[in-house]
Short mmCIF file of C-alpha atoms and ligand atoms in Angstrom, two decimals:
data_model
loop_
_atom_site.label_atom_id
_atom_site.label_comp_id
_atom_site.label_asym_id
_atom_site.label_seq_id
_atom_site.Cartn_x
_atom_site.Cartn_y
_atom_site.Cartn_z
CA MET A 1413 205.78 230.27 9.95
CA ARG A 1414 203.24 231.98 11.75
CA LYS A 1415 204.37 235.06 13.46
CA THR A 1416 201.86 236.73 16.13
CA ARG A 1417 202.03 237.51 19.71
CA ILE A 1418 198.24 237.47 20.52
CA ALA A 1419 196.68 235.41 17.52
CA GLY A 1420 199.18 233.10 18.23
CA ALA A 1421 197.92 232.65 22.17
CA LEU A 1422 194.48 232.60 20.90
CA ALA A 1423 194.95 229.49 17.98
CA GLY A 1424 196.66 227.79 20.68
CA ILE A 1425 193.52 228.36 22.99
CA ALA A 1426 191.09 226.90 20.09
CA ILE A 1427 192.96 224.16 19.21
CA ALA A 1428 193.16 223.17 23.12
CA ALA A 1429 189.29 223.75 23.02
CA LEU A 1430 189.16 221.23 20.26
CA ALA A 1431 190.45 218.69 22.51
CA LEU A 1432 187.98 219.84 25.54
CA ALA A 1433 185.17 219.39 23.01
CA GLY A 1434 186.40 215.65 22.63
CA CYS A 1435 188.97 215.17 20.43
CA ASN A 1436 191.45 213.70 22.77
CA SER A 1437 193.89 212.36 20.21
CA GLY A 1438 194.13 209.05 22.59
CA THR A 1439 190.47 208.29 23.48
CA PRO A 1440 188.53 210.00 20.83
CA GLY A 1441 185.36 211.23 22.13
CA ALA A 1442 186.52 210.80 25.47
CA ASP A 1443 185.73 213.91 27.90
CA PRO A 1444 189.48 215.03 28.71
CA ALA A 1445 187.91 216.45 31.94
CA GLU A 1446 187.38 213.04 33.27
CA PRO A 1447 190.47 210.32 33.96
CA GLY A 1448 190.85 207.63 31.55
CA GLU A 1449 193.54 206.78 28.73
CA GLY A 1450 195.43 209.25 27.44
CA GLU A 1451 195.65 211.41 29.66
CA GLY A 1452 199.02 211.26 30.97
CA ASP A 1453 201.06 210.54 28.16
CA GLY A 1454 201.06 214.09 26.31
CA THR A 1455 197.83 213.48 23.80
CA TRP A 1456 195.62 215.31 26.64
CA PHE A 1457 195.98 218.56 24.40
CA GLU A 1458 196.07 219.03 21.18
CA VAL A 1459 198.88 220.87 19.78
CA ALA A 1460 198.92 223.30 17.28
CA SER A 1461 199.54 222.29 13.65
CA GLU A 1462 202.63 224.25 13.32
CA PRO A 1463 205.20 226.21 16.02
CA VAL A 1464 203.71 229.41 16.92
CA GLU A 1465 206.19 232.50 16.67
CA VAL A 1466 205.53 235.11 19.76
CA GLU A 1467 207.17 238.37 18.41
CA GLY A 1468 209.54 240.16 20.92
CA SER A 1469 209.88 236.58 22.74
CA ASP A 1470 213.27 235.67 22.84
CA THR A 1471 212.27 232.66 25.09
CA VAL A 1472 210.04 231.06 21.96
CA ALA A 1473 212.98 232.37 19.42
CA ALA A 1474 215.04 229.68 20.96
CA ILE A 1475 211.95 227.38 21.35
CA THR A 1476 211.58 227.48 17.96
CA GLU A 1477 215.27 227.48 17.25
CA ARG A 1478 215.57 224.24 19.35
CA GLY A 1479 212.38 222.47 18.33
CA LYS A 1480 211.82 221.31 22.12
CA VAL A 1481 210.44 222.75 24.74
CA ARG A 1482 212.65 222.96 28.24
CA ILE A 1483 210.39 222.90 31.25
CA GLY A 1484 211.25 223.66 34.84
CA VAL A 1485 209.22 221.59 37.24
CA LYS A 1486 208.97 219.53 40.38
CA GLU A 1487 208.30 215.63 40.60
CA ASP A 1488 207.33 214.69 44.13
CA GLN A 1489 204.18 216.89 45.03
CA PRO A 1490 201.20 214.69 43.99
CA ASN A 1491 198.11 216.23 42.45
CA LEU A 1492 200.51 219.04 41.23
CA GLY A 1493 203.82 217.99 39.90
CA TYR A 1494 204.54 214.09 40.17
CA LEU A 1495 206.32 211.55 38.28
CA ASP A 1496 205.09 208.19 39.21
CA PRO A 1497 208.27 206.09 39.75
CA THR A 1498 206.54 202.54 38.26
CA THR A 1499 204.83 203.76 35.15
CA GLY A 1500 207.09 207.10 34.30
CA GLU A 1501 204.28 209.31 33.88
CA ARG A 1502 204.17 212.95 34.87
CA SER A 1503 201.14 214.14 36.32
CA GLY A 1504 199.63 216.97 37.96
CA PHE A 1505 198.19 220.69 37.83
CA ASP A 1506 201.35 222.41 37.06
CA ILE A 1507 202.13 219.44 34.79
CA ASP A 1508 199.01 220.16 32.76
CA ILE A 1509 199.41 224.00 33.00
CA ALA A 1510 203.16 223.20 31.85
CA ARG A 1511 201.89 221.01 28.85
CA TRP A 1512 199.20 223.26 28.29
CA ILE A 1513 201.42 226.40 27.38
CA ALA A 1514 203.68 224.03 25.29
CA ALA A 1515 200.97 222.73 23.13
CA SER A 1516 199.52 225.99 22.54
CA LEU A 1517 203.09 226.98 20.90
CA GLY A 1518 202.89 223.70 18.78
CA TYR A 1519 204.88 221.10 20.84
CA ASP A 1520 203.71 217.77 21.94
CA GLU A 1521 205.00 215.52 24.78
CA GLU A 1522 207.87 214.65 23.27
CA ASP A 1523 209.00 217.70 22.41
CA ILE A 1524 208.87 218.57 26.06
CA GLU A 1525 212.31 218.05 27.92
CA PHE A 1526 211.14 218.17 31.86
CA SER A 1527 213.58 219.39 34.51
CA VAL A 1528 212.91 218.68 38.13
CA ILE A 1529 214.17 222.15 39.64
CA ASP A 1530 214.17 222.29 43.54
CA SER A 1531 213.09 225.50 45.07
CA LYS A 1532 216.06 226.79 46.32
CA ALA A 1533 217.41 226.79 42.57
CA ARG A 1534 214.49 228.44 40.26
CA GLU A 1535 215.52 231.77 39.77
CA ASP A 1536 219.29 230.62 39.09
CA SER A 1537 218.34 228.23 36.48
CA ILE A 1538 215.56 230.61 34.36
CA THR A 1539 218.12 233.30 34.57
CA ARG A 1540 220.85 231.25 33.17
CA GLY A 1541 218.43 230.01 30.65
CA ASP A 1542 218.90 226.01 31.70
CA ILE A 1543 214.84 226.44 31.02
CA ASP A 1544 212.36 228.28 29.04
CA TYR A 1545 209.69 228.21 31.59
CA TYR A 1546 209.11 226.87 35.54
CA VAL A 1547 205.92 225.49 36.20
CA GLY A 1548 205.81 223.83 40.10
CA THR A 1549 204.14 225.47 43.19
CA TYR A 1550 206.04 228.68 42.01
CA SER A 1551 205.10 231.69 44.50
CA ILE A 1552 204.89 235.15 42.82
CA SER A 1553 206.96 237.42 45.28
CA ASP A 1554 208.28 241.03 45.18
CA ALA A 1555 211.60 239.41 45.80
CA ARG A 1556 211.67 236.74 43.22
CA LYS A 1557 210.39 239.69 40.99
CA GLU A 1558 213.79 241.48 41.50
CA LEU A 1559 215.41 238.52 39.33
CA ILE A 1560 213.04 236.71 36.86
CA SER A 1561 209.39 237.89 35.51
CA PHE A 1562 206.01 235.53 36.45
CA ALA A 1563 202.92 235.09 34.26
CA GLY A 1564 199.70 234.49 36.11
CA PRO A 1565 198.90 233.97 38.98
CA TYR A 1566 196.95 230.99 37.63
CA PHE A 1567 196.28 229.59 41.18
CA ILE A 1568 195.97 230.56 44.72
CA THR A 1569 196.68 228.61 47.93
CA GLY A 1570 197.80 229.41 51.50
CA GLN A 1571 200.58 227.98 53.67
CA GLY A 1572 199.40 225.00 55.70
CA LEU A 1573 201.32 222.33 58.44
CA LEU A 1574 201.10 218.98 57.84
CA VAL A 1575 201.26 216.29 60.87
CA MET A 1576 201.01 212.72 61.69
CA ALA A 1577 197.76 211.60 62.07
CA ASP A 1578 197.83 210.81 65.93
CA ASN A 1579 199.34 214.48 66.40
CA ASP A 1580 196.91 216.33 68.51
CA THR A 1581 199.13 219.02 69.71
CA ILE A 1582 199.91 220.94 66.72
CA THR A 1583 196.59 222.09 65.61
CA GLY A 1584 197.31 225.30 63.63
CA PRO A 1585 200.36 228.01 63.42
CA ASP A 1586 199.26 229.20 66.82
CA SER A 1587 199.49 225.97 68.56
CA LEU A 1588 203.32 225.73 67.64
CA THR A 1589 206.02 226.26 70.23
CA SER A 1590 209.89 226.70 70.62
CA ASP A 1591 210.37 223.25 71.41
CA MET A 1592 209.32 222.13 67.96
CA ILE A 1593 211.16 221.56 64.73
CA ILE A 1594 208.76 222.17 61.54
CA CYS A 1595 210.24 221.26 58.16
CA SER A 1596 210.27 222.78 54.72
CA ALA A 1597 211.93 223.30 51.97
CA THR A 1598 215.23 225.69 51.08
CA GLY A 1599 214.69 228.64 49.05
CA SER A 1600 210.70 228.69 49.56
CA THR A 1601 208.39 231.30 50.93
CA SER A 1602 207.08 228.46 53.45
CA ILE A 1603 210.34 228.21 55.44
CA GLN A 1604 210.92 232.05 55.59
CA ASN A 1605 207.30 232.29 56.54
CA ILE A 1606 207.58 230.49 59.22
CA GLN A 1607 211.33 231.27 60.50
CA ARG A 1608 209.85 235.16 60.59
CA ASP A 1609 206.48 234.93 62.19
CA TYR A 1610 206.33 231.90 64.21
CA PRO A 1611 208.67 230.71 67.53
CA SER A 1612 209.55 226.96 66.37
CA GLN A 1613 212.83 225.58 65.30
CA THR A 1614 213.52 224.77 61.81
CA GLU A 1615 214.65 221.97 59.25
CA GLU A 1616 215.40 222.18 55.68
CA PHE A 1617 215.90 220.23 52.71
CA ASP A 1618 215.73 220.68 49.10
CA LYS A 1619 212.58 219.00 48.59
CA TYR A 1620 209.17 218.27 50.57
CA SER A 1621 209.04 214.58 50.55
CA GLU A 1622 212.13 214.50 52.42
CA CYS A 1623 210.33 216.08 54.79
CA VAL A 1624 207.48 213.88 54.91
CA GLU A 1625 209.79 211.40 55.51
CA ALA A 1626 211.92 212.66 58.28
CA MET A 1627 208.51 213.65 60.27
CA LYS A 1628 207.42 209.70 59.50
CA ASN A 1629 211.13 208.84 61.32
CA GLY A 1630 210.36 211.18 64.12
CA GLN A 1631 212.81 213.65 63.43
CA VAL A 1632 210.57 216.61 62.94
CA ASP A 1633 207.17 217.48 64.30
CA ALA A 1634 205.52 218.91 61.18
CA VAL A 1635 206.25 219.62 57.64
CA THR A 1636 205.24 223.12 56.35
CA THR A 1637 204.47 224.50 53.09
CA ASP A 1638 201.35 225.29 50.57
CA GLU A 1639 198.15 223.32 51.64
CA ALA A 1640 197.64 222.08 47.79
CA ILE A 1641 200.89 220.53 48.46
CA LEU A 1642 200.18 219.14 51.70
CA LEU A 1643 196.87 217.45 50.81
CA GLY A 1644 198.70 215.71 48.03
CA TYR A 1645 200.72 213.95 50.82
CA ALA A 1646 197.85 213.49 52.87
CA ALA A 1647 196.06 211.62 50.45
CA GLN A 1648 198.70 209.25 49.59
CA ASP A 1649 198.88 208.22 53.47
CA PRO A 1650 195.71 209.08 55.30
CA ASP A 1651 196.20 206.68 57.74
CA ASN A 1652 199.48 208.33 58.82
CA LEU A 1653 199.23 212.00 58.06
CA LYS A 1654 196.71 214.65 58.01
CA VAL A 1655 196.35 218.71 57.42
CA THR A 1656 195.74 220.62 60.37
CA GLY A 1657 194.03 223.94 61.05
CA GLU A 1658 193.34 227.39 58.52
CA VAL A 1659 196.00 228.26 56.06
CA PHE A 1660 198.45 231.21 57.15
CA SER A 1661 199.96 233.04 54.16
CA GLU A 1662 198.60 233.74 50.43
CA GLU A 1663 200.71 232.00 47.84
CA ARG A 1664 199.79 233.21 44.42
CA TYR A 1665 201.36 230.58 41.63
CA GLY A 1666 203.31 231.92 38.63
CA VAL A 1667 204.79 230.62 35.69
CA GLY A 1668 208.63 231.53 35.63
CA ILE A 1669 209.68 233.16 32.95
CA LYS A 1670 213.23 234.65 32.35
CA LYS A 1671 213.00 238.50 33.35
CA GLY A 1672 212.07 241.36 30.54
CA ASP A 1673 210.57 238.83 28.27
CA THR A 1674 207.46 240.28 28.53
CA ALA A 1675 205.71 239.15 25.17
CA PHE A 1676 206.11 235.75 26.68
CA VAL A 1677 204.11 237.20 30.08
CA GLU A 1678 201.61 238.70 27.73
CA TYR A 1679 201.35 235.11 25.79
CA VAL A 1680 201.06 232.85 28.73
CA ASN A 1681 198.64 235.24 30.20
CA THR A 1682 196.14 235.85 27.33
CA LEU A 1683 195.98 232.14 27.36
CA PHE A 1684 195.15 231.54 31.25
CA THR A 1685 192.64 234.91 30.15
CA ASP A 1686 191.14 233.55 27.14
CA GLY A 1687 191.43 229.89 27.65
CA GLY A 1688 187.51 229.02 28.17
CA ASP A 1689 187.24 226.18 30.45
CA ILE A 1690 190.52 224.54 30.24
CA TRP A 1691 191.85 225.70 33.09
CA GLN A 1692 188.77 224.60 35.09
CA ALA A 1693 189.00 221.02 33.29
CA ILE A 1694 193.04 221.06 34.53
CA PHE A 1695 191.77 221.74 37.99
CA ASP A 1696 189.18 219.13 38.13
CA LYS A 1697 191.35 216.47 36.84
CA ASN A 1698 194.21 217.18 38.91
CA LEU A 1699 193.08 219.03 42.25
CA GLY A 1700 189.54 219.06 42.52
CA ALA A 1701 189.19 215.36 42.17
CA ALA A 1702 191.33 215.30 45.45
CA GLY A 1703 189.12 217.74 46.95
CA VAL A 1704 191.23 220.66 46.62
CA ASP A 1705 189.11 224.19 46.95
CA GLY A 1706 189.86 226.72 43.99
CA ASN A 1707 188.51 229.32 41.56
CA GLN A 1708 190.80 230.42 38.53
CA PRO A 1709 192.28 233.76 39.76
CA ALA A 1710 192.33 236.99 36.89
CA VAL A 1711 196.04 237.48 36.16
CA ASP A 1712 197.85 240.26 37.27
CA PRO A 1713 198.75 243.12 34.81
CA VAL A 1714 201.91 242.61 33.08
CA GLU A 1715 204.60 245.14 34.87
N1 LIG B 2471 204.85 228.45 46.98
C1 LIG B 2471 205.63 228.34 48.03
C2 LIG B 2471 206.88 228.86 47.08
O1 LIG B 2471 207.31 229.34 46.24
C3 LIG B 2471 206.14 226.81 48.35
C4 LIG B 2471 206.01 225.90 47.56
C5 LIG B 2471 207.34 225.56 46.79
O2 LIG B 2471 208.40 226.03 47.41
O3 LIG B 2471 207.72 224.89 45.58
O4 LIG B 2471 207.89 228.98 47.66
#
């Protein structure tokens, strides 16, 4: 077994880079940045040939012991964290970031146990050790850093508004009034921001997809959360839904890790920093193709 910290990350990067060079085991010679056969079945990343240990990381020691990686994700956020109900395939930017980390450590799709964890339950499941890491539109915040650690950021977006396509009243956050009901997810930065800074009433559900349904049923006037998430819902149903106005917060997505496992935070940050074109390929395939703008951000220094 290889016992290294940074070298392990670099080995993973070299191997993942091979996948980008066209060694996709699902479709030999295919460009994995292009949608195509093999992209959703776990063959997108080449997997490190043996489990990589990360010195000083209890998380990675537990993964090695178990031989499985437990990852917390969303599954109702198209282009980010999504489970196709008909094919059973998981897809999205966050899912591929999660797979990239797992592959760099030596774990293939069949070694990954995905758990769906809603916004309100993230800190508890990381703290309890139900999952090894969490990748799901999870904003880095000081309040959350009291409880857990973050690698990243690996993406930056901002809060926006989703309305019915025929709604011309809500044109941005400044058009919100006290007689409107705005829906968001419990435990999110989105619900906190809207309650703190805007006069509207709020409705909360565990999942943003429940808010979208409530809006289609006429129970709420708008859905608010990160624009990258809202664009995914609008793209699924462009005849009925639209994103309106400018973003009104900065949301920096991090990988949630058990508090204090700085060795694992450093490992993931090194993967992001030294990953070459891999971040861009993941972005292009999932978010760029859906019309989302974005560049890879610099990672935060490890605290
Ligand atoms: N990024 C925001 C947050 O972490 C909203 C999206 C979400 O709830 O996952 O709270």
